[in-house]
Amino acid sequence: MATKQEHLRKPDWLKIKLNTNENYTDLKKMMRENNLNTVCEEARCPNIHECWGTRRTATFMILGAVCTRACRFCAVKTGLPNELDLQEPERVAASVKMMNLKHAVITAVARDDLKDGGSAVFAETIRAIKRANPFTTIEVLPSDMGGVYENLERLMDAKPDILNHNIETVRRLTPRVRARAKYDRSLELLKRSKELHPEIPTKSSLMIGLGETKEEIIEVMDDLRANDVDIMTIGQYLQPTKKHLNVQKYYSPKEFKEFWEIAMTKGFSHCQAGPLVRSSYHADEQVNAAAKERQRLGEVQAAATNS
């Protein structure tokens, strides 16, 4: 483990291939012309060149580009947010159509300044995408919205195809890593999401390399499964700037493979684990895997009923 003063050297397996091709430049131009934000850019995602340049996918970030929280791992700007842009849902929907996306991921900055936590704009964005793109599946990645579950209900009633809320780190490190967020409140949100709409898969992400132990990582898996979470992603924490938390450990691809194997034995329907895996990494594959698992379980249940 690194000390506070040490900065670990990034290993070879974390080298990122740049792919600034026509897809990449087209998407960047479209986002600017439509006055849209993406978490790919704001959070300095290491996969932006793969997603934009090769897969032609992007994660839209609604409710502005300024977050009311200052989490010590996140590169998104913090401060006093701008007024809500009520035309944003329609612009996102139009961009999804222009990109011909089969799967759209919608996340947002935390808006603790809003009574509804931004849930109304989230819900309208889902509805706008469905109107313009009836065959596109939609994944949403909200904050905990202050633990106000009427806000969660408002969002879930718009029927996203996947509800994603990130646990981010292990219980012990949560107070140091996540501003205003609470470990148990995140678990409660995931649990209530499934209670509101059992047919909608839930998903959560864990970043490692902040000083957690293997036992604590496995504890997070158990906590997520105890709250009926279907999909898990596990990725390496990368320090975005010198002002953010230092990396304490770089996990090897072999270690990530072991975590993937453990997660799958815990009963997750799908897991992505790797150094560059992020919450929305290959999200289109995850929604397909979740659908196949739901179909399999339905067939098993039907066979048991008929036997």
mmCIF file of C-alpha atoms in Angstrom:
data_model
loop_
_atom_site.group_PDB
_atom_site.id
_atom_site.type_symbol
_atom_site.label_atom_id
_atom_site.label_comp_id
_atom_site.label_asym_id
_atom_site.label_seq_id
_atom_site.Cartn_x
_atom_site.Cartn_y
_atom_site.Cartn_z
ATOM 1 C CA MET A 1 0.000 0.000 0.000
ATOM 2 C CA ALA A 2 1.151 3.542 -0.686
ATOM 3 C CA THR A 3 1.548 6.166 2.002
ATOM 4 C CA LYS A 4 -0.113 9.568 1.695
ATOM 5 C CA GLN A 5 3.121 11.040 0.347
ATOM 6 C CA GLU A 6 3.795 8.314 -2.224
ATOM 7 C CA HIS A 7 2.425 8.229 -5.742
ATOM 8 C CA LEU A 8 2.411 4.760 -7.225
ATOM 9 C CA ARG A 9 3.622 4.392 -10.779
ATOM 10 C CA LYS A 10 0.872 3.361 -13.166
ATOM 11 C CA PRO A 11 1.470 -0.213 -14.428
ATOM 12 C CA ASP A 12 1.656 -1.174 -18.105
ATOM 13 C CA TRP A 13 -1.771 -2.800 -18.157
ATOM 14 C CA LEU A 14 -3.355 0.604 -17.516
ATOM 15 C CA LYS A 15 -2.030 2.158 -20.713
ATOM 16 C CA ILE A 16 -4.924 3.594 -22.730
ATOM 17 C CA LYS A 17 -5.124 3.390 -26.510
ATOM 18 C CA LEU A 18 -6.201 6.729 -27.985
ATOM 19 C CA ASN A 19 -8.671 6.551 -30.846
ATOM 20 C CA THR A 20 -9.445 10.098 -31.959
ATOM 21 C CA ASN A 21 -11.147 8.993 -35.168
ATOM 22 C CA GLU A 22 -14.177 10.322 -37.046
ATOM 23 C CA ASN A 23 -16.647 8.716 -34.616
ATOM 24 C CA TYR A 24 -14.903 10.418 -31.694
ATOM 25 C CA THR A 25 -14.809 13.861 -33.297
ATOM 26 C CA ASP A 26 -18.405 13.554 -34.578
ATOM 27 C CA LEU A 27 -19.726 12.712 -31.107
ATOM 28 C CA LYS A 28 -17.748 15.498 -29.470
ATOM 29 C CA LYS A 29 -19.099 17.992 -32.013
ATOM 30 C CA MET A 30 -22.669 16.774 -31.543
ATOM 31 C CA MET A 31 -22.468 17.064 -27.735
ATOM 32 C CA ARG A 32 -21.256 20.674 -27.998
ATOM 33 C CA GLU A 33 -23.824 21.668 -30.643
ATOM 34 C CA ASN A 34 -26.643 20.301 -28.476
ATOM 35 C CA ASN A 35 -25.257 21.828 -25.274
ATOM 36 C CA LEU A 36 -25.048 18.400 -23.619
ATOM 37 C CA ASN A 37 -22.707 17.101 -20.947
ATOM 38 C CA THR A 38 -21.236 13.609 -20.711
ATOM 39 C CA VAL A 39 -19.758 11.902 -17.691
ATOM 40 C CA CYS A 40 -17.204 10.495 -20.135
ATOM 41 C CA GLU A 41 -15.632 13.967 -20.344
ATOM 42 C CA GLU A 42 -16.499 15.495 -16.975
ATOM 43 C CA ALA A 43 -15.222 12.513 -14.946
ATOM 44 C CA ARG A 44 -12.212 11.984 -17.244
ATOM 45 C CA CYS A 45 -13.197 8.406 -18.009
ATOM 46 C CA PRO A 46 -10.230 6.343 -19.308
ATOM 47 C CA ASN A 47 -12.507 4.545 -21.791
ATOM 48 C CA ILE A 48 -13.716 7.596 -23.696
ATOM 49 C CA HIS A 49 -11.664 6.786 -26.798
ATOM 50 C CA GLU A 50 -12.922 3.189 -26.913
ATOM 51 C CA CYS A 51 -16.557 4.129 -26.281
ATOM 52 C CA TRP A 52 -16.692 7.185 -28.544
ATOM 53 C CA GLY A 53 -14.203 6.092 -31.180
ATOM 54 C CA THR A 54 -14.926 2.358 -31.470
ATOM 55 C CA ARG A 55 -18.304 1.487 -29.899
ATOM 56 C CA ARG A 56 -19.957 4.872 -30.610
ATOM 57 C CA THR A 57 -21.575 4.994 -27.191
ATOM 58 C CA ALA A 58 -21.696 7.730 -24.562
ATOM 59 C CA THR A 59 -23.107 8.335 -21.092
ATOM 60 C CA PHE A 60 -25.172 11.513 -20.919
ATOM 61 C CA MET A 61 -24.919 13.629 -17.778
ATOM 62 C CA ILE A 62 -28.056 15.667 -17.092
ATOM 63 C CA LEU A 63 -28.969 18.378 -14.550
ATOM 64 C CA GLY A 64 -25.943 20.487 -15.484
ATOM 65 C CA ALA A 65 -22.198 20.035 -15.105
ATOM 66 C CA VAL A 66 -21.766 21.296 -11.519
ATOM 67 C CA CYS A 67 -22.272 18.903 -8.603
ATOM 68 C CA THR A 68 -23.370 19.948 -5.105
ATOM 69 C CA ARG A 69 -21.066 17.338 -3.585
ATOM 70 C CA ALA A 70 -17.277 17.179 -3.503
ATOM 71 C CA CYS A 71 -16.405 13.488 -3.425
ATOM 72 C CA ARG A 72 -12.652 12.993 -3.090
ATOM 73 C CA PHE A 73 -12.423 10.549 -5.993
ATOM 74 C CA CYS A 74 -14.446 12.440 -8.609
ATOM 75 C CA ALA A 75 -13.296 14.969 -11.221
ATOM 76 C CA VAL A 76 -16.743 16.511 -11.844
ATOM 77 C CA LYS A 77 -16.840 20.210 -10.946
ATOM 78 C CA THR A 78 -18.423 21.138 -7.618
ATOM 79 C CA GLY A 79 -20.121 24.316 -6.511
ATOM 80 C CA LEU A 80 -23.458 26.098 -6.943
ATOM 81 C CA PRO A 81 -25.347 24.552 -9.869
ATOM 82 C CA ASN A 82 -27.089 26.479 -12.627
ATOM 83 C CA GLU A 83 -30.867 26.686 -12.998
ATOM 84 C CA LEU A 84 -32.561 23.616 -14.434
ATOM 85 C CA ASP A 85 -32.709 23.355 -18.215
ATOM 86 C CA LEU A 86 -36.198 22.000 -18.876
ATOM 87 C CA GLN A 87 -35.426 21.455 -22.572
ATOM 88 C CA GLU A 88 -32.563 19.089 -21.752
ATOM 89 C CA PRO A 89 -34.645 15.854 -21.857
ATOM 90 C CA GLU A 90 -35.741 16.516 -25.447
ATOM 91 C CA ARG A 91 -32.179 17.334 -26.545
ATOM 92 C CA VAL A 92 -30.887 14.112 -24.977
ATOM 93 C CA ALA A 93 -33.646 12.128 -26.706
ATOM 94 C CA ALA A 94 -32.828 13.735 -30.056
ATOM 95 C CA SER A 95 -29.132 12.923 -29.623
ATOM 96 C CA VAL A 96 -29.920 9.308 -28.734
ATOM 97 C CA LYS A 97 -31.900 9.093 -31.985
ATOM 98 C CA MET A 98 -29.157 10.792 -33.996
ATOM 99 C CA MET A 99 -26.598 8.323 -32.604
ATOM 100 C CA ASN A 100 -28.994 5.428 -33.259
ATOM 101 C CA LEU A 101 -28.254 4.016 -29.793
ATOM 102 C CA LYS A 102 -29.606 0.619 -28.825
ATOM 103 C CA HIS A 103 -28.814 1.358 -25.163
ATOM 104 C CA ALA A 104 -28.639 4.806 -23.550
ATOM 105 C CA VAL A 105 -27.046 5.540 -20.169
ATOM 106 C CA ILE A 106 -28.232 8.639 -18.299
ATOM 107 C CA THR A 107 -26.430 9.855 -15.199
ATOM 108 C CA ALA A 108 -26.435 13.199 -13.398
ATOM 109 C CA VAL A 109 -24.600 15.396 -10.969
ATOM 110 C CA ALA A 110 -25.952 15.317 -7.417
ATOM 111 C CA ARG A 111 -28.472 18.139 -6.963
ATOM 112 C CA ASP A 112 -28.919 18.451 -3.207
ATOM 113 C CA ASP A 113 -30.205 21.974 -3.850
ATOM 114 C CA LEU A 114 -33.401 20.582 -5.399
ATOM 115 C CA LYS A 115 -36.254 19.270 -3.273
ATOM 116 C CA ASP A 116 -36.854 16.423 -5.720
ATOM 117 C CA GLY A 117 -33.139 15.684 -6.174
ATOM 118 C CA GLY A 118 -33.573 16.125 -9.918
ATOM 119 C CA SER A 119 -35.893 13.118 -10.184
ATOM 120 C CA ALA A 120 -38.502 14.949 -12.295
ATOM 121 C CA VAL A 121 -35.943 15.785 -14.987
ATOM 122 C CA PHE A 122 -34.612 12.224 -14.817
ATOM 123 C CA ALA A 123 -38.126 10.845 -15.314
ATOM 124 C CA GLU A 124 -38.894 13.211 -18.183
ATOM 125 C CA THR A 125 -35.601 12.302 -19.877
ATOM 126 C CA ILE A 126 -36.564 8.619 -19.738
ATOM 127 C CA ARG A 127 -40.005 9.381 -21.194
ATOM 128 C CA ALA A 128 -38.562 11.627 -23.919
ATOM 129 C CA ILE A 129 -36.093 8.936 -25.004
ATOM 130 C CA LYS A 130 -38.886 6.346 -25.108
ATOM 131 C CA ARG A 131 -41.078 8.604 -27.255
ATOM 132 C CA ALA A 132 -38.321 9.263 -29.773
ATOM 133 C CA ASN A 133 -36.574 5.887 -29.555
ATOM 134 C CA PRO A 134 -39.085 3.148 -28.630
ATOM 135 C CA PHE A 135 -36.572 0.333 -29.174
ATOM 136 C CA THR A 136 -33.733 1.876 -27.130
ATOM 137 C CA THR A 137 -33.130 0.445 -23.661
ATOM 138 C CA ILE A 138 -32.404 2.987 -20.938
ATOM 139 C CA GLU A 139 -30.115 2.771 -17.927
ATOM 140 C CA VAL A 140 -30.196 5.476 -15.266
ATOM 141 C CA LEU A 141 -27.496 6.255 -12.725
ATOM 142 C CA PRO A 142 -28.851 8.700 -10.115
ATOM 143 C CA SER A 143 -27.363 9.912 -6.849
ATOM 144 C CA ASP A 144 -29.044 8.800 -3.618
ATOM 145 C CA MET A 145 -31.251 11.922 -3.955
ATOM 146 C CA GLY A 146 -30.798 12.573 -0.260
ATOM 147 C CA GLY A 147 -32.542 9.345 0.700
ATOM 148 C CA VAL A 148 -35.964 10.820 -0.141
ATOM 149 C CA TYR A 149 -37.759 7.785 -1.503
ATOM 150 C CA GLU A 150 -40.635 9.726 -3.067
ATOM 151 C CA ASN A 151 -37.945 11.004 -5.454
ATOM 152 C CA LEU A 152 -36.842 7.460 -6.206
ATOM 153 C CA GLU A 153 -40.453 6.415 -6.831
ATOM 154 C CA ARG A 154 -40.928 9.306 -9.270
ATOM 155 C CA LEU A 155 -37.872 8.175 -11.236
ATOM 156 C CA MET A 156 -38.721 4.453 -11.160
ATOM 157 C CA ASP A 157 -42.291 5.044 -12.311
ATOM 158 C CA ALA A 158 -40.844 6.252 -15.644
ATOM 159 C CA LYS A 159 -39.700 2.618 -16.090
ATOM 160 C CA PRO A 160 -35.980 2.645 -16.955
ATOM 161 C CA ASP A 161 -34.632 -0.722 -18.122
ATOM 162 C CA ILE A 162 -31.853 -0.741 -15.494
ATOM 163 C CA LEU A 163 -31.489 1.218 -12.244
ATOM 164 C CA ASN A 164 -27.820 1.782 -11.455
ATOM 165 C CA HIS A 165 -26.655 3.358 -8.204
ATOM 166 C CA ASN A 166 -23.022 3.115 -7.211
ATOM 167 C CA ILE A 167 -21.846 1.983 -3.796
ATOM 168 C CA GLU A 168 -18.398 3.268 -4.933
ATOM 169 C CA THR A 169 -16.281 1.993 -2.027
ATOM 170 C CA VAL A 170 -16.304 -0.270 1.020
ATOM 171 C CA ARG A 171 -18.173 0.602 4.197
ATOM 172 C CA ARG A 172 -15.090 1.642 6.202
ATOM 173 C CA LEU A 173 -13.849 4.104 3.572
ATOM 174 C CA THR A 174 -17.201 5.666 2.652
ATOM 175 C CA PRO A 175 -16.982 8.705 5.004
ATOM 176 C CA ARG A 176 -13.552 9.632 3.589
ATOM 177 C CA VAL A 177 -14.320 8.939 -0.066
ATOM 178 C CA ARG A 178 -17.973 9.945 -0.654
ATOM 179 C CA ALA A 179 -19.156 13.428 0.337
ATOM 180 C CA ARG A 180 -22.572 13.365 2.109
ATOM 181 C CA ALA A 181 -23.280 9.837 0.886
ATOM 182 C CA LYS A 182 -23.879 6.940 3.267
ATOM 183 C CA TYR A 183 -23.122 3.274 2.643
ATOM 184 C CA ASP A 184 -26.382 1.993 4.113
ATOM 185 C CA ARG A 185 -28.429 4.668 2.365
ATOM 186 C CA SER A 186 -27.086 3.467 -0.981
ATOM 187 C CA LEU A 187 -28.001 -0.113 -0.116
ATOM 188 C CA GLU A 188 -31.466 1.030 0.944
ATOM 189 C CA LEU A 189 -31.992 2.851 -2.364
ATOM 190 C CA LEU A 190 -31.053 -0.277 -4.319
ATOM 191 C CA LYS A 191 -33.349 -2.386 -2.157
ATOM 192 C CA ARG A 192 -36.302 -0.006 -2.536
ATOM 193 C CA SER A 193 -35.771 0.227 -6.290
ATOM 194 C CA LYS A 194 -36.305 -3.514 -6.583
ATOM 195 C CA GLU A 195 -39.292 -3.404 -4.234
ATOM 196 C CA LEU A 196 -40.933 -0.699 -6.361
ATOM 197 C CA HIS A 197 -40.396 -2.549 -9.641
ATOM 198 C CA PRO A 198 -39.108 -6.120 -9.182
ATOM 199 C CA GLU A 199 -38.868 -6.575 -12.959
ATOM 200 C CA ILE A 200 -36.237 -3.807 -13.348
ATOM 201 C CA PRO A 201 -32.664 -5.061 -12.793
ATOM 202 C CA THR A 202 -30.483 -3.142 -10.364
ATOM 203 C CA LYS A 203 -26.778 -2.540 -10.679
ATOM 204 C CA SER A 204 -23.926 -1.076 -8.629
ATOM 205 C CA SER A 205 -20.248 -0.307 -9.082
ATOM 206 C CA LEU A 206 -17.220 -0.586 -6.825
ATOM 207 C CA MET A 207 -13.871 1.128 -7.419
ATOM 208 C CA ILE A 208 -10.868 -0.430 -5.718
ATOM 209 C CA GLY A 209 -7.374 0.769 -4.940
ATOM 210 C CA LEU A 210 -8.252 3.175 -2.116
ATOM 211 C CA GLY A 211 -6.907 1.062 0.736
ATOM 212 C CA GLU A 212 -9.646 -1.552 1.083
ATOM 213 C CA THR A 213 -8.943 -5.211 1.885
ATOM 214 C CA LYS A 214 -9.992 -8.269 -0.102
ATOM 215 C CA GLU A 215 -12.357 -9.204 2.719
ATOM 216 C CA GLU A 216 -14.020 -5.778 2.522
ATOM 217 C CA ILE A 217 -14.491 -6.129 -1.243
ATOM 218 C CA ILE A 218 -16.213 -9.477 -0.713
ATOM 219 C CA GLU A 219 -18.334 -7.901 2.043
ATOM 220 C CA VAL A 220 -19.597 -5.329 -0.503
ATOM 221 C CA MET A 221 -20.571 -8.162 -2.849
ATOM 222 C CA ASP A 222 -22.495 -9.851 -0.045
ATOM 223 C CA ASP A 223 -24.217 -6.593 0.935
ATOM 224 C CA LEU A 224 -25.289 -5.940 -2.660
ATOM 225 C CA ARG A 225 -26.644 -9.459 -3.114
ATOM 226 C CA ALA A 226 -28.450 -9.239 0.248
ATOM 227 C CA ASN A 227 -30.299 -6.274 -1.262
ATOM 228 C CA ASP A 228 -31.092 -8.159 -4.489
ATOM 229 C CA VAL A 229 -28.664 -6.292 -6.773
ATOM 230 C CA ASP A 230 -28.375 -8.095 -10.115
ATOM 231 C CA ILE A 231 -25.319 -6.582 -11.826
ATOM 232 C CA MET A 232 -21.951 -5.473 -10.442
ATOM 233 C CA THR A 233 -18.977 -3.699 -11.978
ATOM 234 C CA ILE A 234 -15.534 -3.520 -10.359
ATOM 235 C CA GLY A 235 -12.821 -1.160 -11.602
ATOM 236 C CA GLN A 236 -9.523 0.404 -10.606
ATOM 237 C CA TYR A 237 -9.597 3.830 -8.965
ATOM 238 C CA LEU A 238 -7.453 6.321 -10.892
ATOM 239 C CA GLN A 239 -6.512 9.620 -9.291
ATOM 240 C CA PRO A 240 -7.907 12.365 -11.577
ATOM 241 C CA THR A 241 -5.819 15.250 -10.164
ATOM 242 C CA LYS A 242 -3.305 15.849 -7.385
ATOM 243 C CA LYS A 243 -6.140 17.283 -5.270
ATOM 244 C CA HIS A 244 -7.908 13.925 -5.170
ATOM 245 C CA LEU A 245 -7.213 10.830 -3.097
ATOM 246 C CA ASN A 246 -4.006 8.961 -3.878
ATOM 247 C CA VAL A 247 -4.112 5.477 -5.343
ATOM 248 C CA GLN A 248 -3.113 3.025 -2.612
ATOM 249 C CA LYS A 249 -2.840 -0.046 -4.848
ATOM 250 C CA TYR A 250 -3.052 -1.024 -8.505
ATOM 251 C CA TYR A 251 -4.772 -4.385 -8.831
ATOM 252 C CA SER A 252 -3.555 -6.722 -11.560
ATOM 253 C CA PRO A 253 -5.787 -8.224 -14.282
ATOM 254 C CA LYS A 254 -5.356 -11.593 -12.524
ATOM 255 C CA GLU A 255 -6.767 -10.146 -9.290
ATOM 256 C CA PHE A 256 -9.698 -8.631 -11.175
ATOM 257 C CA LYS A 257 -10.404 -12.018 -12.742
ATOM 258 C CA GLU A 258 -10.534 -13.526 -9.267
ATOM 259 C CA PHE A 259 -13.001 -10.859 -8.119
ATOM 260 C CA TRP A 260 -15.149 -11.567 -11.190
ATOM 261 C CA GLU A 261 -15.183 -15.274 -10.346
ATOM 262 C CA ILE A 262 -16.138 -14.571 -6.723
ATOM 263 C CA ALA A 263 -18.904 -12.177 -7.792
ATOM 264 C CA MET A 264 -20.419 -14.722 -10.157
ATOM 265 C CA THR A 265 -20.453 -17.378 -7.434
ATOM 266 C CA LYS A 266 -22.394 -14.910 -5.267
ATOM 267 C CA GLY A 267 -25.268 -14.989 -7.737
ATOM 268 C CA PHE A 268 -24.924 -11.781 -9.781
ATOM 269 C CA SER A 269 -26.520 -12.190 -13.215
ATOM 270 C CA HIS A 270 -23.619 -10.268 -14.771
ATOM 271 C CA CYS A 271 -20.303 -8.803 -13.628
ATOM 272 C CA GLN A 272 -17.652 -6.690 -15.342
ATOM 273 C CA ALA A 273 -14.312 -6.537 -13.533
ATOM 274 C CA GLY A 274 -11.081 -5.060 -14.830
ATOM 275 C CA PRO A 275 -8.620 -2.203 -14.374
ATOM 276 C CA LEU A 276 -10.446 0.136 -16.783
ATOM 277 C CA VAL A 277 -14.003 -1.005 -16.048
ATOM 278 C CA ARG A 278 -16.351 1.828 -15.125
ATOM 279 C CA SER A 279 -20.003 1.835 -14.154
ATOM 280 C CA SER A 280 -21.330 2.219 -17.704
ATOM 281 C CA TYR A 281 -18.529 0.254 -19.405
ATOM 282 C CA HIS A 282 -20.079 -2.093 -22.015
ATOM 283 C CA ALA A 283 -23.463 -1.303 -20.471
ATOM 284 C CA ASP A 284 -25.211 -2.553 -23.614
ATOM 285 C CA GLU A 285 -23.795 -6.028 -22.953
ATOM 286 C CA GLN A 286 -24.982 -5.910 -19.361
ATOM 287 C CA VAL A 287 -28.599 -5.155 -20.219
ATOM 288 C CA ASN A 288 -28.608 -8.041 -22.691
ATOM 289 C CA ALA A 289 -27.115 -10.405 -20.097
ATOM 290 C CA ALA A 290 -29.685 -9.307 -17.512
ATOM 291 C CA ALA A 291 -32.514 -9.914 -20.006
ATOM 292 C CA LYS A 292 -31.215 -13.400 -20.786
ATOM 293 C CA GLU A 293 -30.959 -14.199 -17.073
ATOM 294 C CA ARG A 294 -34.548 -13.022 -16.482
ATOM 295 C CA GLN A 295 -35.686 -15.214 -19.383
ATOM 296 C CA ARG A 296 -33.769 -18.208 -17.990
ATOM 297 C CA LEU A 297 -35.256 -17.770 -14.520
ATOM 298 C CA GLY A 298 -38.736 -17.434 -16.026
ATOM 299 C CA GLU A 299 -38.287 -20.680 -17.931
ATOM 300 C CA VAL A 300 -37.060 -22.442 -14.787
ATOM 301 C CA GLN A 301 -40.035 -21.132 -12.811
ATOM 302 C CA ALA A 302 -42.472 -22.149 -15.565
ATOM 303 C CA ALA A 303 -40.975 -25.644 -15.725
ATOM 304 C CA ALA A 304 -41.266 -25.996 -11.949
ATOM 305 C CA THR A 305 -44.917 -24.879 -12.048
ATOM 306 C CA ASN A 306 -45.787 -27.349 -14.811
ATOM 307 C CA SER A 307 -43.973 -30.309 -13.258
#
